[in-house]
Tab-separated table of C-alpha atoms in Angstrom:
chain	number	residue	atom	x	y	z
G	1	MET	CA	-11.876	49.984	-32.089
G	2	ARG	CA	-14.652	49.659	-29.519
G	3	CYS	CA	-15.563	46.161	-28.596
G	4	GLY	CA	-19.212	45.380	-27.791
G	5	LYS	CA	-20.035	43.762	-24.475
G	6	MET	CA	-20.826	40.108	-24.668
G	7	ALA	CA	-23.973	38.900	-22.909
G	8	ALA	CA	-23.191	36.793	-19.884
G	9	PRO	CA	-24.376	33.168	-20.214
G	10	ALA	CA	-27.367	32.194	-18.124
G	11	PRO	CA	-26.225	30.417	-14.971
G	12	ALA	CA	-26.819	26.698	-14.975
G	13	GLY	CA	-28.178	26.949	-11.470
G	14	GLY	CA	-31.058	29.126	-12.671
G	15	THR	CA	-32.408	26.384	-14.935
G	16	ALA	CA	-32.027	23.784	-12.221
G	17	GLY	CA	-33.776	26.073	-9.743
G	18	ALA	CA	-36.695	26.679	-12.114
G	19	TRP	CA	-37.037	22.946	-12.741
G	20	GLY	CA	-36.926	22.244	-9.020
G	21	GLY	CA	-39.618	24.865	-8.384
G	22	ALA	CA	-41.872	23.364	-11.069
G	23	ARG	CA	-41.385	19.910	-9.609
G	24	ARG	CA	-42.331	21.103	-6.121
G	25	ARG	CA	-45.483	22.758	-7.483
G	26	CYS	CA	-46.442	19.506	-9.213
G	27	GLN	CA	-45.860	17.595	-5.987
G	28	ARG	CA	-48.070	20.022	-4.064
G	29	LEU	CA	-50.845	19.492	-6.625
G	30	LEU	CA	-50.485	15.709	-6.399
G	31	TYR	CA	-50.817	15.893	-2.607
G	32	TRP	CA	-54.384	17.166	-3.111
G	33	VAL	CA	-55.459	14.082	-5.110
G	34	PRO	CA	-56.605	12.075	-2.015
G	35	VAL	CA	-58.594	15.095	-0.758
G	36	VAL	CA	-60.255	15.504	-4.166
G	37	PHE	CA	-61.046	11.772	-4.186
G	38	ILE	CA	-62.721	11.909	-0.742
G	39	SER	CA	-64.595	15.088	-1.695
G	40	SER	CA	-65.864	13.468	-4.913
G	41	ILE	CA	-67.165	10.423	-3.040
G	42	LEU	CA	-68.823	12.726	-0.519
G	43	CYS	CA	-70.562	14.753	-3.250
G	44	TRP	CA	-71.779	11.585	-4.978
G	45	SER	CA	-73.016	10.118	-1.665
G	46	TYR	CA	-75.020	13.298	-1.047
G	47	TYR	CA	-76.705	13.020	-4.449
G	48	ALA	CA	-77.305	9.276	-4.090
G	49	TYR	CA	-78.781	9.503	-0.583
G	50	VAL	CA	-80.780	12.733	-0.782
G	51	THR	CA	-82.042	12.560	-4.359
G	52	GLN	CA	-82.103	8.899	-5.340
G	53	LEU	CA	-82.939	7.306	-1.982
G	54	CYS	CA	-84.896	9.860	0.045
G	55	LEU	CA	-86.690	11.925	-2.596
G	56	LEU	CA	-87.255	9.331	-5.357
G	57	THR	CA	-87.381	5.958	-3.593
G	58	MET	CA	-88.831	6.494	-0.115
G	59	THR	CA	-92.626	6.741	-0.123
G	60	ASN	CA	-93.330	7.406	3.565
G	61	ILE	CA	-93.258	11.172	4.237
G	62	GLY	CA	-92.338	10.783	7.905
G	63	GLU	CA	-89.423	8.527	7.046
G	64	LYS	CA	-88.236	11.037	4.445
G	65	VAL	CA	-88.251	13.933	6.902
G	66	VAL	CA	-86.485	12.040	9.681
G	67	CYS	CA	-83.818	10.654	7.350
G	68	LEU	CA	-83.180	13.994	5.622
G	69	VAL	CA	-82.907	15.978	8.860
G	70	THR	CA	-80.627	13.454	10.581
G	71	TYR	CA	-78.541	12.988	7.461
G	72	HIS	CA	-77.889	16.715	7.079
G	73	ILE	CA	-76.832	17.029	10.737
G	74	PHE	CA	-74.205	14.290	10.302
G	75	PHE	CA	-73.237	15.667	6.898
G	76	MET	CA	-72.611	19.207	8.186
G	77	LEU	CA	-70.615	18.004	11.212
G	78	PHE	CA	-68.598	15.728	8.920
G	79	ILE	CA	-67.830	18.554	6.463
G	80	TRP	CA	-67.050	21.027	9.233
G	81	SER	CA	-64.562	18.766	11.026
G	82	TYR	CA	-62.975	17.628	7.726
G	83	TRP	CA	-62.533	21.244	6.621
G	84	LYS	CA	-60.950	22.222	9.935
G	85	THR	CA	-58.561	19.243	9.817
G	86	ILE	CA	-57.402	20.166	6.313
G	87	PHE	CA	-57.063	23.925	6.637
G	88	THR	CA	-55.878	24.336	10.239
G	89	LEU	CA	-52.191	25.138	9.945
G	90	PRO	CA	-49.924	22.896	12.055
G	91	MET	CA	-48.327	24.810	14.901
G	92	ASN	CA	-44.558	25.208	14.890
G	93	PRO	CA	-42.261	25.783	17.895
G	94	SER	CA	-42.303	29.323	19.258
G	95	LYS	CA	-39.320	31.622	18.741
G	96	GLU	CA	-37.880	30.885	22.180
G	97	PHE	CA	-36.927	27.389	20.929
G	98	HIS	CA	-35.050	28.775	17.900
G	99	LEU	CA	-31.345	29.389	18.243
G	100	SER	CA	-30.202	32.985	18.075
G	101	TYR	CA	-28.051	34.088	15.152
G	102	SER	CA	-24.927	34.061	17.306
G	103	ASP	CA	-25.720	30.591	18.669
G	104	LYS	CA	-26.232	29.239	15.142
G	105	GLU	CA	-22.899	30.713	14.080
G	106	SER	CA	-21.193	29.205	17.109
G	107	LEU	CA	-22.778	25.832	16.450
G	108	GLU	CA	-21.588	25.813	12.833
G	109	ARG	CA	-18.122	27.128	13.677
G	110	GLU	CA	-17.294	24.805	16.550
G	111	PRO	CA	-16.388	21.159	15.963
G	112	ARG	CA	-18.628	18.533	17.443
G	113	GLY	CA	-17.960	18.105	21.112
G	114	GLU	CA	-18.119	20.037	24.342
G	115	SER	CA	-18.202	23.429	22.606
G	116	GLN	CA	-21.351	22.578	20.698
G	117	GLN	CA	-22.882	21.063	23.804
G	118	GLU	CA	-22.286	24.278	25.681
G	119	VAL	CA	-24.157	26.256	23.006
G	120	LEU	CA	-27.170	23.966	23.396
G	121	ARG	CA	-26.964	24.138	27.183
G	122	ARG	CA	-27.246	27.900	27.065
G	123	ALA	CA	-30.116	27.787	24.580
G	124	ALA	CA	-32.129	25.139	26.441
G	125	LYS	CA	-31.427	25.851	30.108
G	126	ASP	CA	-34.735	27.699	30.670
G	127	LEU	CA	-36.912	25.727	28.260
G	128	PRO	CA	-39.533	23.214	29.546
G	129	ILE	CA	-38.041	20.159	27.839
G	130	TYR	CA	-37.672	16.699	29.373
G	131	THR	CA	-37.249	14.262	26.473
G	132	ARG	CA	-33.926	13.263	24.944
G	133	THR	CA	-32.515	11.326	22.021
G	134	MET	CA	-31.579	7.668	22.307
G	135	SER	CA	-28.069	8.670	23.387
G	136	GLY	CA	-29.399	11.012	26.070
G	137	ALA	CA	-28.722	14.211	24.132
G	138	ILE	CA	-30.958	17.202	23.535
G	139	ARG	CA	-33.316	16.806	20.594
G	140	TYR	CA	-32.092	19.373	18.093
G	141	CYS	CA	-33.319	19.916	14.524
G	142	ASP	CA	-30.491	20.984	12.237
G	143	ARG	CA	-32.937	21.837	9.426
G	144	CYS	CA	-35.084	24.264	11.433
G	145	HIS	CA	-32.195	25.275	13.742
G	146	LEU	CA	-34.153	24.861	16.932
G	147	VAL	CA	-34.254	22.878	20.145
G	148	LYS	CA	-37.212	20.555	19.755
G	149	PRO	CA	-39.966	20.889	22.360
G	150	ASP	CA	-41.264	17.668	23.886
G	151	ARG	CA	-43.381	15.606	21.462
G	152	CYS	CA	-42.301	17.798	18.536
G	153	HIS	CA	-41.020	16.109	15.364
G	154	HIS	CA	-39.791	17.228	11.968
G	155	CYS	CA	-42.157	16.347	9.126
G	156	SER	CA	-40.317	15.441	5.926
G	157	VAL	CA	-43.359	16.281	3.780
G	158	CYS	CA	-44.035	19.724	5.290
G	159	ASP	CA	-40.295	20.233	5.945
G	160	LYS	CA	-41.156	21.819	9.306
G	161	CYS	CA	-41.091	20.885	12.953
G	162	ILE	CA	-44.673	20.168	14.095
G	163	LEU	CA	-45.798	20.479	17.713
G	164	LYS	CA	-47.078	17.201	19.188
G	165	MET	CA	-46.936	15.605	15.762
G	166	ASP	CA	-49.081	12.479	15.399
G	167	HIS	CA	-48.591	11.730	11.701
G	168	HIS	CA	-48.803	13.290	8.256
G	169	CYS	CA	-52.158	12.270	6.795
G	170	PRO	CA	-52.426	12.182	2.970
G	171	TRP	CA	-56.247	12.066	3.163
G	172	VAL	CA	-56.294	15.593	4.582
G	173	ASN	CA	-53.014	16.751	2.986
G	174	ASN	CA	-51.888	18.060	6.336
G	175	CYS	CA	-49.927	17.139	9.413
G	176	VAL	CA	-52.058	15.981	12.324
G	177	GLY	CA	-50.629	17.574	15.444
G	178	PHE	CA	-51.408	19.750	18.426
G	179	SER	CA	-53.400	22.381	16.521
G	180	ASN	CA	-55.800	20.012	14.725
G	181	TYR	CA	-55.725	16.653	16.524
G	182	LYS	CA	-59.135	17.272	18.091
G	183	PHE	CA	-60.527	18.129	14.636
G	184	PHE	CA	-59.047	14.914	13.227
G	185	LEU	CA	-60.694	12.838	15.976
G	186	LEU	CA	-64.071	14.489	15.322
G	187	PHE	CA	-63.586	13.969	11.600
G	188	LEU	CA	-63.128	10.235	12.211
G	189	ALA	CA	-66.097	10.130	14.591
G	190	TYR	CA	-68.539	12.001	12.341
G	191	SER	CA	-67.434	10.221	9.186
G	192	LEU	CA	-68.033	6.905	10.980
G	193	LEU	CA	-71.496	8.021	12.147
G	194	TYR	CA	-72.224	9.299	8.643
G	195	CYS	CA	-71.383	5.934	7.070
G	196	LEU	CA	-73.204	3.906	9.727
G	197	PHE	CA	-76.335	6.022	9.353
G	198	ILE	CA	-76.322	5.640	5.567
G	199	ALA	CA	-75.780	1.881	5.784
G	200	ALA	CA	-78.539	1.445	8.382
G	201	THR	CA	-81.204	3.477	6.560
G	202	ASP	CA	-80.219	2.174	3.124
G	203	LEU	CA	-80.232	-1.522	4.106
G	204	GLN	CA	-83.934	-2.265	3.582
G	205	TYR	CA	-83.944	-0.666	0.124
G	206	PHE	CA	-80.716	-2.433	-0.772
G	207	ILE	CA	-82.384	-5.773	0.086
G	208	LYS	CA	-85.492	-4.884	-1.919
G	209	PHE	CA	-83.487	-4.010	-5.016
G	210	TRP	CA	-81.275	-7.079	-4.548
G	211	THR	CA	-84.315	-9.357	-4.407
G	212	ASN	CA	-86.095	-7.471	-7.210
G	213	GLY	CA	-88.720	-6.213	-4.784
G	214	LEU	CA	-88.601	-2.754	-6.395
G	215	PRO	CA	-88.698	-1.756	-10.070
G	216	ASP	CA	-85.388	-1.615	-11.916
G	217	THR	CA	-84.746	2.152	-12.097
G	218	GLN	CA	-81.756	4.459	-12.172
G	219	ALA	CA	-81.822	4.563	-8.375
G	220	LYS	CA	-80.936	0.869	-8.174
G	221	PHE	CA	-77.259	1.390	-8.976
G	222	HIS	CA	-76.876	4.347	-6.593
G	223	ILE	CA	-78.646	2.669	-3.673
G	224	MET	CA	-76.787	-0.634	-4.000
G	225	PHE	CA	-73.367	0.951	-4.458
G	226	LEU	CA	-74.102	3.438	-1.655
G	227	PHE	CA	-74.651	0.578	0.790
G	228	PHE	CA	-71.443	-1.201	-0.247
G	229	ALA	CA	-69.389	2.016	0.032
G	230	ALA	CA	-70.869	2.970	3.417
G	231	ALA	CA	-70.332	-0.510	4.856
G	232	MET	CA	-66.755	-0.688	3.572
G	233	PHE	CA	-65.792	2.719	4.951
G	234	SER	CA	-67.514	1.923	8.268
G	235	VAL	CA	-65.221	-1.064	8.848
G	236	SER	CA	-62.005	0.855	8.136
G	237	LEU	CA	-63.101	3.981	10.028
G	238	SER	CA	-64.205	2.043	13.118
G	239	SER	CA	-60.770	0.457	13.514
G	240	LEU	CA	-58.965	3.760	12.936
G	241	PHE	CA	-61.256	5.688	15.289
G	242	GLY	CA	-60.929	3.014	17.974
G	243	TYR	CA	-57.144	3.159	17.693
G	244	HIS	CA	-57.061	6.938	18.160
G	245	CYS	CA	-59.475	6.732	21.097
G	246	TRP	CA	-56.990	4.376	22.730
G	247	LEU	CA	-54.178	6.856	21.982
G	248	VAL	CA	-56.135	9.667	23.662
G	249	SER	CA	-56.843	7.533	26.739
G	250	LYS	CA	-53.104	6.839	27.085
G	251	ASN	CA	-51.979	10.355	26.064
G	252	LYS	CA	-49.819	9.013	23.247
G	253	SER	CA	-49.266	9.958	19.644
G	254	THR	CA	-48.836	7.522	16.777
G	255	LEU	CA	-45.115	8.331	16.642
G	256	GLU	CA	-44.767	7.696	20.390
G	257	VAL	CA	-46.294	4.243	19.988
G	258	PHE	CA	-43.563	3.285	17.529
G	259	ARG	CA	-40.829	5.051	19.512
G	260	ALA	CA	-41.513	5.611	23.201
G	261	PRO	CA	-40.430	8.977	24.666
G	262	ILE	CA	-36.936	8.899	26.093
G	263	PHE	CA	-36.365	10.864	29.288
G	264	ARG	CA	-33.032	11.442	30.954
G	265	HIS	CA	-33.549	8.659	33.462
G	266	ARG	CA	-35.028	6.061	31.095
G	267	THR	CA	-37.445	5.338	28.286
G	268	ASP	CA	-41.035	5.601	29.505
G	269	LYS	CA	-43.922	4.762	27.163
G	270	ASN	CA	-46.428	6.229	29.638
G	271	GLY	CA	-44.390	9.276	30.584
G	272	PHE	CA	-47.050	11.790	29.494
G	273	SER	CA	-50.083	9.922	30.810
G	274	LEU	CA	-51.848	11.595	33.749
G	275	GLY	CA	-54.880	9.326	33.960
G	276	PHE	CA	-57.847	8.923	31.637
G	277	SER	CA	-59.834	12.072	32.484
G	278	LYS	CA	-56.827	14.408	32.416
G	279	ASN	CA	-55.597	12.843	29.191
G	280	LEU	CA	-59.019	13.466	27.683
G	281	ARG	CA	-59.053	17.068	28.864
G	282	GLN	CA	-55.682	17.775	27.273
G	283	VAL	CA	-57.203	17.095	23.848
G	284	PHE	CA	-60.811	18.272	24.315
G	285	GLY	CA	-60.395	20.946	26.996
G	286	ASP	CA	-62.175	21.696	30.263
G	287	GLU	CA	-65.500	22.897	28.846
G	288	LYS	CA	-67.648	19.950	27.816
G	289	LYS	CA	-69.947	22.095	25.675
G	290	TYR	CA	-67.152	22.356	23.087
G	291	TRP	CA	-66.160	18.698	23.031
G	292	LEU	CA	-68.395	17.670	20.130
G	293	LEU	CA	-67.810	20.812	18.062
G	294	PRO	CA	-64.831	21.332	15.724
G	295	VAL	CA	-63.603	24.414	17.587
G	296	PHE	CA	-60.188	24.536	19.187
G	297	SER	CA	-60.392	23.830	22.927
G	298	SER	CA	-57.260	21.759	23.650
G	299	LEU	CA	-55.233	22.727	26.710
G	300	GLY	CA	-51.787	24.267	26.509
G	301	ASP	CA	-49.645	25.726	23.780
G	302	GLY	CA	-48.148	22.509	22.373
G	303	CYS	CA	-44.647	23.358	23.612
G	304	SER	CA	-44.847	21.999	27.165
G	305	PHE	CA	-46.714	19.101	28.728
G	306	PRO	CA	-47.213	17.784	32.274
G	307	THR	CA	-45.077	14.701	32.659
G	308	CYS	CA	-45.543	11.667	34.872
G	309	LEU	CA	-42.319	9.732	35.299
G	310	VAL	CA	-41.898	6.280	36.779
G	311	ASN	CA	-38.601	6.667	38.627
G	312	GLN	CA	-37.019	9.489	40.580
G	313	ASP	CA	-33.803	10.953	39.183
G	314	SER	CA	-30.962	9.411	41.164
G	315	GLU	CA	-28.929	12.629	40.921
G	316	GLN	CA	-31.543	14.832	42.606
G	317	ALA	CA	-29.549	16.470	45.361
G	318	SER	CA	-32.383	18.338	47.027
G	319	THR	CA	-34.537	15.255	47.647
G	320	PRO	CA	-34.677	14.272	51.361
G	321	ALA	CA	-32.829	11.117	52.254
G	322	GLY	CA	-34.858	7.970	51.851
G	323	LEU	CA	-37.533	9.581	49.693
G	324	ASN	CA	-36.008	8.336	46.475
G	325	SER	CA	-35.954	4.697	47.524
G	326	ALA	CA	-39.373	4.840	49.143
G	327	SER	CA	-41.010	6.133	45.993
G	328	LYS	CA	-39.013	4.185	43.454
G	329	ASN	CA	-41.882	2.341	41.854
G	330	GLU	CA	-44.520	5.070	42.115
G	331	ASN	CA	-45.492	7.649	39.508
G	332	HIS	CA	-44.392	11.240	40.148
G	333	LEU	CA	-45.670	14.367	38.504
G	334	PHE	CA	-42.635	15.980	37.004
G	335	PRO	CA	-42.464	19.768	36.697
G	336	ALA	CA	-38.664	19.977	36.272
G	337	LYS	CA	-39.012	23.284	34.415
G	338	PRO	CA	-41.852	25.813	34.354
G	339	LEU	CA	-44.941	24.713	32.459
G	340	ARG	CA	-47.341	27.068	30.740
G	341	ASP	CA	-50.250	28.176	32.956
G	342	SER	CA	-52.805	26.358	30.815
G	343	GLN	CA	-51.060	23.050	31.469
G	344	SER	CA	-49.881	23.457	35.051
G	345	HIS	CA	-53.379	23.215	36.526
G	346	LEU	CA	-53.608	19.594	35.385
G	347	LEU	CA	-50.977	18.809	38.012
G	348	THR	CA	-52.670	20.604	40.890
G	349	ASP	CA	-56.440	20.812	40.451
G	350	THR	CA	-58.960	18.338	41.825
G	351	PRO	CA	-61.177	17.052	38.998
G	352	SER	CA	-64.870	16.481	39.588
G	353	TRP	CA	-64.835	13.031	38.029
G	354	PRO	CA	-62.928	10.022	39.443
G	355	GLU	CA	-59.334	9.507	38.400
G	356	ALA	CA	-58.063	6.112	37.362
G	357	SER	CA	-54.554	7.127	38.378
G	358	ALA	CA	-55.168	8.644	41.814
G	359	LYS	CA	-51.995	7.098	43.164
G	360	ALA	CA	-49.987	9.422	40.937
G	361	GLU	CA	-51.100	12.366	43.111
G	362	LYS	CA	-49.480	11.043	46.294
G	363	GLY	CA	-45.951	12.340	45.871
G	364	LYS	CA	-45.171	15.466	43.866
G	365	VAL	CA	-41.405	15.586	43.834
G	366	GLY	CA	-39.362	18.367	42.211
G	367	MET	CA	-36.291	17.406	40.227
G	368	SER	CA	-33.180	19.305	39.301
G	369	ASN	CA	-32.706	20.306	35.704
G	370	PRO	CA	-30.994	17.500	33.814
G	371	ALA	CA	-27.559	18.043	32.369
G	372	LEU	CA	-27.936	18.889	28.725
G	373	THR	CA	-25.999	17.443	25.812
G	374	MET	CA	-26.466	17.884	22.096
G	375	GLU	CA	-26.995	15.634	19.164
G	376	ASN	CA	-28.340	16.596	15.752
G	377	GLU	CA	-31.680	14.911	15.075
G	378	THR	CA	-34.043	15.560	12.153
């Protein structure tokens, strides 16, 4: 008697995996809600300003032309920078920072201790990294299996390591980091100018409608609410834009404000600051004609950064006697490992504008590569 084959039961993991995939898709859709909200307000503001205020309420032709032309300039720059902030993919560490297959196997096979440290020493010995964990170990991401470059952090929302991560912004549904930080700054600047311009040109008509100086038409609601919205957003945007301008002047990220970079010798909150003009050029680039346009012009590759440390490493063997003590309280440019060409010139060139930190150029002292230890950090 031939027995028929019984169908194998569906694995329980398959149902759980399908449910998990559906949940992730729903989460990704929900992440777009703030972007849709901002876009809706922007579309309504365009209709309210162009149609209801300029075309239907303003009576002076010259005023109409000036307001419409200026408005559309701010509007296009606002849209352009917002679009670039949203859809510019965050940059991830290059392949040289990823562990090889054999190194990953060794790291998983060996118990924590000197063996694992030796694997990380081999992987990081030629990488331009200076920052450490709080315990002085190498910053290693056990989710991405890579040695973290300086200023790189793992984003829990994107589930990736992001170069020079500033923060994950829900209003753009994207991480703000090395690849789009300039776009984010311009987005804040042009959105602030957009709101200020609307509030300034709408004010007289807002007062007229408020005091019943104009007939009660459909435009009344749009013009009055437009002024309130523009004024409200101007206050919040001005504080946020001012804060990020301060960050640029100090060459800091939002994450570095809350946790200062830790170098081998000590924690240094100003370790990456090279002076105002050089800090500005790192974000906006050397060519001023691109500064106000949402096109990428930042210096470097996001994996290595010129570093200005406060104290000399006490273990530097090649430093001449007496130099360490003589320069103890001065800033030193710190190329301990090779920087990328696009960043190195910030340490050696002579800028055309005055430097606020000229004293930092006095002593350029090389330092030996720090001893490397490992600690998992996500």
